[in-house]
Amino acid sequence: MENRHILSALSYFSVFFAPFLLPIVIYFVVMDREVKHHAKWAFLSHCLPIAGFILSWILGLNSIFNGGHMSQFIIPLILTGVAYLVVFIWNIVMGIKVLTR
């Protein structure tokens, strides 16, 4: 197994222990294009749920303060949780896929 496969998979598996830090470090330290590609996608996939969470909070709080119901706040948070679960599973699958190549 090559080092580039291990580093690429580690970028995806970092969702367990250092979701933002490790892919950024790997992206800027390693010179291999394939590893950079996987580190970039891992970082973006780690950012997606956070962006969705922030957006759902903004939309939810806006709807509550403008006379909306609490369900308008909870539904986006539930959808964000589902999106996070999908991204979490996707990172695991991609890490395994990179390791088995």
Tab-separated table of N, CA and C in Angstrom:
chain	number	residue	atom	x	y	z
A	1	MET	N	0.845	-1.167	0.000
A	1	MET	CA	0.000	0.000	0.000
A	1	MET	C	0.897	1.238	0.000
A	2	GLU	N	0.569	2.174	-0.846
A	2	GLU	CA	1.391	3.369	-0.997
A	2	GLU	C	1.004	4.437	0.020
A	3	ASN	N	1.959	5.305	0.281
A	3	ASN	CA	1.715	6.396	1.226
A	3	ASN	C	0.615	7.332	0.744
A	4	ARG	N	0.552	7.554	-0.565
A	4	ARG	CA	-0.464	8.487	-1.065
A	4	ARG	C	-1.874	7.949	-0.853
A	5	HIS	N	-2.044	6.638	-0.924
A	5	HIS	CA	-3.360	6.053	-0.651
A	5	HIS	C	-3.721	6.207	0.826
A	6	ILE	N	-2.738	6.017	1.679
A	6	ILE	CA	-2.987	6.151	3.117
A	6	ILE	C	-3.321	7.591	3.471
A	7	LEU	N	-2.568	8.546	2.919
A	7	LEU	CA	-2.843	9.957	3.212
A	7	LEU	C	-4.193	10.394	2.647
A	8	SER	N	-4.524	9.912	1.460
A	8	SER	CA	-5.823	10.255	0.869
A	8	SER	C	-6.962	9.705	1.712
A	9	ALA	N	-6.833	8.462	2.139
A	9	ALA	CA	-7.874	7.859	2.976
A	9	ALA	C	-7.941	8.540	4.332
A	10	LEU	N	-6.795	8.918	4.865
A	10	LEU	CA	-6.763	9.604	6.154
A	10	LEU	C	-7.491	10.945	6.090
A	11	SER	N	-7.445	11.596	4.932
A	11	SER	CA	-8.195	12.847	4.761
A	11	SER	C	-9.687	12.615	4.953
A	12	TYR	N	-10.181	11.523	4.399
A	12	TYR	CA	-11.603	11.211	4.546
A	12	TYR	C	-11.929	10.705	5.950
A	13	PHE	N	-11.064	9.859	6.498
A	13	PHE	CA	-11.317	9.302	7.829
A	13	PHE	C	-11.142	10.333	8.938
A	14	SER	N	-10.596	11.493	8.608
A	14	SER	CA	-10.420	12.525	9.632
A	14	SER	C	-11.755	13.057	10.137
A	15	VAL	N	-12.846	12.657	9.517
A	15	VAL	CA	-14.169	13.042	10.002
A	15	VAL	C	-14.380	12.528	11.428
A	16	PHE	N	-13.615	11.525	11.826
A	16	PHE	CA	-13.728	10.973	13.175
A	16	PHE	C	-12.986	11.790	14.225
A	17	PHE	N	-11.888	12.449	13.848
A	17	PHE	CA	-11.055	13.069	14.879
A	17	PHE	C	-10.606	14.496	14.585
A	18	ALA	N	-10.430	14.908	13.356
A	18	ALA	CA	-10.004	16.277	13.048
A	18	ALA	C	-10.582	16.696	11.697
A	19	PRO	N	-11.879	16.951	11.648
A	19	PRO	CA	-12.545	17.136	10.360
A	19	PRO	C	-11.991	18.253	9.481
A	20	PHE	N	-11.609	19.369	10.047
A	20	PHE	CA	-11.152	20.475	9.204
A	20	PHE	C	-9.636	20.552	9.135
A	21	LEU	N	-9.003	20.298	10.231
A	21	LEU	CA	-7.568	20.521	10.342
A	21	LEU	C	-6.747	19.572	9.469
A	22	LEU	N	-6.997	18.300	9.560
A	22	LEU	CA	-6.150	17.328	8.864
A	22	LEU	C	-6.206	17.454	7.338
A	23	PRO	N	-7.375	17.586	6.706
A	23	PRO	CA	-7.359	17.747	5.245
A	23	PRO	C	-6.630	19.012	4.787
A	24	ILE	N	-6.737	20.094	5.560
A	24	ILE	CA	-6.027	21.324	5.189
A	24	ILE	C	-4.521	21.119	5.295
A	25	VAL	N	-4.083	20.502	6.385
A	25	VAL	CA	-2.649	20.251	6.569
A	25	VAL	C	-2.127	19.349	5.457
A	26	ILE	N	-2.845	18.290	5.164
A	26	ILE	CA	-2.415	17.375	4.100
A	26	ILE	C	-2.389	18.095	2.759
A	27	TYR	N	-3.370	18.937	2.499
A	27	TYR	CA	-3.429	19.660	1.226
A	27	TYR	C	-2.206	20.553	1.032
A	28	PHE	N	-1.795	21.254	2.075
A	28	PHE	CA	-0.690	22.197	1.927
A	28	PHE	C	0.693	21.565	2.111
A	29	VAL	N	0.780	20.423	2.755
A	29	VAL	CA	2.087	19.815	3.011
A	29	VAL	C	2.489	18.843	1.903
A	30	VAL	N	1.552	18.046	1.423
A	30	VAL	CA	1.867	16.995	0.446
A	30	VAL	C	1.844	17.587	-0.961
A	31	MET	N	2.789	17.155	-1.795
A	31	MET	CA	2.888	17.688	-3.153
A	31	MET	C	2.212	16.808	-4.210
A	32	ASP	N	1.794	15.622	-3.869
A	32	ASP	CA	1.159	14.700	-4.806
A	32	ASP	C	-0.216	15.232	-5.206
A	33	ARG	N	-0.481	15.278	-6.515
A	33	ARG	CA	-1.745	15.838	-7.008
A	33	ARG	C	-2.949	15.012	-6.580
A	34	GLU	N	-2.807	13.697	-6.593
A	34	GLU	CA	-3.923	12.827	-6.203
A	34	GLU	C	-4.286	13.025	-4.731
A	35	VAL	N	-3.284	13.136	-3.886
A	35	VAL	CA	-3.529	13.349	-2.459
A	35	VAL	C	-4.172	14.711	-2.242
A	36	LYS	N	-3.693	15.726	-2.965
A	36	LYS	CA	-4.295	17.062	-2.854
A	36	LYS	C	-5.765	17.034	-3.277
A	37	HIS	N	-6.043	16.292	-4.332
A	37	HIS	CA	-7.423	16.181	-4.824
A	37	HIS	C	-8.335	15.586	-3.748
A	38	HIS	N	-7.898	14.501	-3.145
A	38	HIS	CA	-8.712	13.855	-2.113
A	38	HIS	C	-8.804	14.713	-0.852
A	39	ALA	N	-7.728	15.398	-0.500
A	39	ALA	CA	-7.758	16.269	0.680
A	39	ALA	C	-8.732	17.424	0.466
A	40	LYS	N	-8.751	17.960	-0.750
A	40	LYS	CA	-9.676	19.058	-1.055
A	40	LYS	C	-11.126	18.592	-0.950
A	41	TRP	N	-11.435	17.430	-1.520
A	41	TRP	CA	-12.805	16.922	-1.464
A	41	TRP	C	-13.208	16.537	-0.052
A	42	ALA	N	-12.259	16.018	0.714
A	42	ALA	CA	-12.559	15.680	2.106
A	42	ALA	C	-12.867	16.947	2.896
A	43	PHE	N	-12.071	17.991	2.687
A	43	PHE	CA	-12.316	19.253	3.387
A	43	PHE	C	-13.675	19.836	3.012
A	44	LEU	N	-13.984	19.838	1.725
A	44	LEU	CA	-15.283	20.372	1.292
A	44	LEU	C	-16.436	19.554	1.852
A	45	SER	N	-16.273	18.253	1.910
A	45	SER	CA	-17.350	17.425	2.457
A	45	SER	C	-17.499	17.628	3.962
A	46	HIS	N	-16.417	17.993	4.646
A	46	HIS	CA	-16.513	18.289	6.076
A	46	HIS	C	-17.172	19.649	6.310
A	47	CYS	N	-17.034	20.557	5.352
A	47	CYS	CA	-17.618	21.903	5.487
A	47	CYS	C	-19.110	21.935	5.164
A	48	LEU	N	-19.571	21.043	4.317
A	48	LEU	CA	-20.980	21.059	3.904
A	48	LEU	C	-21.965	21.002	5.063
A	49	PRO	N	-21.845	20.085	5.998
A	49	PRO	CA	-22.818	20.052	7.096
A	49	PRO	C	-22.768	21.300	7.974
A	50	ILE	N	-21.589	21.857	8.162
A	50	ILE	CA	-21.470	23.066	8.980
A	50	ILE	C	-22.172	24.231	8.289
A	51	ALA	N	-21.970	24.354	6.987
A	51	ALA	CA	-22.647	25.417	6.240
A	51	ALA	C	-24.163	25.224	6.282
A	52	GLY	N	-24.615	23.993	6.147
A	52	GLY	CA	-26.052	23.713	6.238
A	52	GLY	C	-26.605	24.011	7.614
A	53	PHE	N	-25.829	23.698	8.643
A	53	PHE	CA	-26.252	23.973	10.018
A	53	PHE	C	-26.393	25.478	10.250
A	54	ILE	N	-25.425	26.254	9.797
A	54	ILE	CA	-25.482	27.712	9.959
A	54	ILE	C	-26.658	28.282	9.183
A	55	LEU	N	-26.844	27.818	7.955
A	55	LEU	CA	-27.963	28.301	7.143
A	55	LEU	C	-29.302	27.945	7.770
A	56	SER	N	-29.431	26.743	8.300
A	56	SER	CA	-30.701	26.357	8.920
A	56	SER	C	-30.964	27.170	10.184
A	57	TRP	N	-29.926	27.485	10.934
A	57	TRP	CA	-30.104	28.346	12.112
A	57	TRP	C	-30.567	29.738	11.704
A	58	ILE	N	-29.951	30.295	10.680
A	58	ILE	CA	-30.334	31.636	10.224
A	58	ILE	C	-31.778	31.640	9.740
A	59	LEU	N	-32.129	30.677	8.901
A	59	LEU	CA	-33.500	30.616	8.391
A	59	LEU	C	-34.499	30.323	9.501
A	60	GLY	N	-34.139	29.434	10.399
A	60	GLY	CA	-35.040	29.083	11.493
A	60	GLY	C	-35.272	30.232	12.452
A	61	LEU	N	-34.205	30.905	12.847
A	61	LEU	CA	-34.359	32.048	13.755
A	61	LEU	C	-35.120	33.184	13.086
A	62	ASN	N	-34.877	33.376	11.801
A	62	ASN	CA	-35.606	34.405	11.069
A	62	ASN	C	-37.100	34.098	11.047
A	63	SER	N	-37.458	32.852	10.833
A	63	SER	CA	-38.880	32.507	10.787
A	63	SER	C	-39.523	32.619	12.162
A	64	ILE	N	-38.793	32.296	13.223
A	64	ILE	CA	-39.353	32.407	14.575
A	64	ILE	C	-39.570	33.864	14.948
A	65	PHE	N	-38.587	34.710	14.659
A	65	PHE	CA	-38.708	36.121	15.028
A	65	PHE	C	-39.730	36.861	14.175
A	66	ASN	N	-40.093	36.300	13.044
A	66	ASN	CA	-41.102	36.921	12.189
A	66	ASN	C	-42.458	36.252	12.325
A	67	GLY	N	-42.700	35.601	13.444
A	67	GLY	CA	-44.016	35.038	13.725
A	67	GLY	C	-44.234	33.632	13.212
A	68	GLY	N	-43.183	32.922	12.867
A	68	GLY	CA	-43.331	31.554	12.379
A	68	GLY	C	-43.482	30.567	13.521
A	69	HIS	N	-43.643	29.332	13.173
A	69	HIS	CA	-43.786	28.271	14.168
A	69	HIS	C	-42.430	27.628	14.442
A	70	MET	N	-42.371	26.912	15.545
A	70	MET	CA	-41.140	26.225	15.914
A	70	MET	C	-40.777	25.143	14.901
A	71	SER	N	-41.762	24.590	14.210
A	71	SER	CA	-41.482	23.552	13.216
A	71	SER	C	-40.643	24.106	12.064
A	72	GLN	N	-40.769	25.397	11.800
A	72	GLN	CA	-39.952	26.003	10.754
A	72	GLN	C	-38.492	26.106	11.177
A	73	PHE	N	-38.240	25.938	12.442
A	73	PHE	CA	-36.878	25.948	12.960
A	73	PHE	C	-36.327	24.528	13.078
A	74	ILE	N	-37.168	23.597	13.449
A	74	ILE	CA	-36.717	22.231	13.703
A	74	ILE	C	-36.520	21.447	12.404
A	75	ILE	N	-37.387	21.640	11.436
A	75	ILE	CA	-37.291	20.884	10.184
A	75	ILE	C	-35.955	21.121	9.471
A	76	PRO	N	-35.488	22.364	9.322
A	76	PRO	CA	-34.162	22.534	8.705
A	76	PRO	C	-33.037	21.885	9.509
A	77	LEU	N	-33.149	21.890	10.830
A	77	LEU	CA	-32.123	21.241	11.644
A	77	LEU	C	-32.134	19.730	11.446
A	78	ILE	N	-33.314	19.147	11.315
A	78	ILE	CA	-33.406	17.706	11.059
A	78	ILE	C	-32.821	17.377	9.685
A	79	LEU	N	-33.138	18.193	8.694
A	79	LEU	CA	-32.584	17.973	7.356
A	79	LEU	C	-31.067	18.120	7.355
A	80	THR	N	-30.558	19.057	8.138
A	80	THR	CA	-29.115	19.218	8.258
A	80	THR	C	-28.487	17.997	8.919
A	81	GLY	N	-29.162	17.448	9.924
A	81	GLY	CA	-28.666	16.231	10.565
A	81	GLY	C	-28.619	15.060	9.605
A	82	VAL	N	-29.633	14.939	8.769
A	82	VAL	CA	-29.653	13.871	7.761
A	82	VAL	C	-28.516	14.087	6.755
A	83	ALA	N	-28.323	15.346	6.343
A	83	ALA	CA	-27.232	15.648	5.410
A	83	ALA	C	-25.879	15.323	6.032
A	84	TYR	N	-25.721	15.611	7.325
A	84	TYR	CA	-24.467	15.291	8.002
A	84	TYR	C	-24.235	13.781	8.030
A	85	LEU	N	-25.282	13.029	8.272
A	85	LEU	CA	-25.162	11.571	8.287
A	85	LEU	C	-24.754	11.042	6.914
A	86	VAL	N	-25.348	11.591	5.866
A	86	VAL	CA	-25.007	11.175	4.503
A	86	VAL	C	-23.543	11.501	4.199
A	87	VAL	N	-23.111	12.703	4.566
A	87	VAL	CA	-21.722	13.100	4.323
A	87	VAL	C	-20.767	12.242	5.146
A	88	PHE	N	-21.141	11.920	6.371
A	88	PHE	CA	-20.321	11.079	7.241
A	88	PHE	C	-20.119	9.703	6.612
A	89	ILE	N	-21.206	9.112	6.125
A	89	ILE	CA	-21.124	7.800	5.474
A	89	ILE	C	-20.326	7.895	4.177
A	90	TRP	N	-20.526	8.982	3.423
A	90	TRP	CA	-19.798	9.173	2.168
A	90	TRP	C	-18.294	9.236	2.425
A	91	ASN	N	-17.882	9.921	3.499
A	91	ASN	CA	-16.459	9.997	3.830
A	91	ASN	C	-15.889	8.624	4.160
A	92	ILE	N	-16.635	7.827	4.881
A	92	ILE	CA	-16.170	6.477	5.212
A	92	ILE	C	-16.046	5.632	3.944
A	93	VAL	N	-17.044	5.704	3.080
A	93	VAL	CA	-17.019	4.938	1.829
A	93	VAL	C	-15.847	5.377	0.954
A	94	MET	N	-15.636	6.684	0.832
A	94	MET	CA	-14.531	7.175	0.008
A	94	MET	C	-13.182	6.774	0.593
A	95	GLY	N	-13.052	6.809	1.914
A	95	GLY	CA	-11.804	6.382	2.541
A	95	GLY	C	-11.504	4.924	2.262
A	96	ILE	N	-12.521	4.088	2.347
A	96	ILE	CA	-12.342	2.657	2.055
A	96	ILE	C	-12.034	2.446	0.577
A	97	LYS	N	-12.725	3.195	-0.280
A	97	LYS	CA	-12.504	3.066	-1.721
A	97	LYS	C	-11.067	3.445	-2.090
A	98	VAL	N	-10.555	4.506	-1.483
A	98	VAL	CA	-9.182	4.928	-1.771
A	98	VAL	C	-8.183	3.884	-1.269
A	99	LEU	N	-8.451	3.306	-0.110
A	99	LEU	CA	-7.535	2.301	0.442
A	99	LEU	C	-7.507	1.015	-0.376
A	100	THR	N	-8.621	0.669	-0.989
A	100	THR	CA	-8.680	-0.593	-1.728
A	100	THR	C	-8.196	-0.466	-3.165
A	101	ARG	N	-7.845	0.718	-3.596
A	101	ARG	CA	-7.326	0.887	-4.957
A	101	ARG	C	-5.927	0.389	-5.079
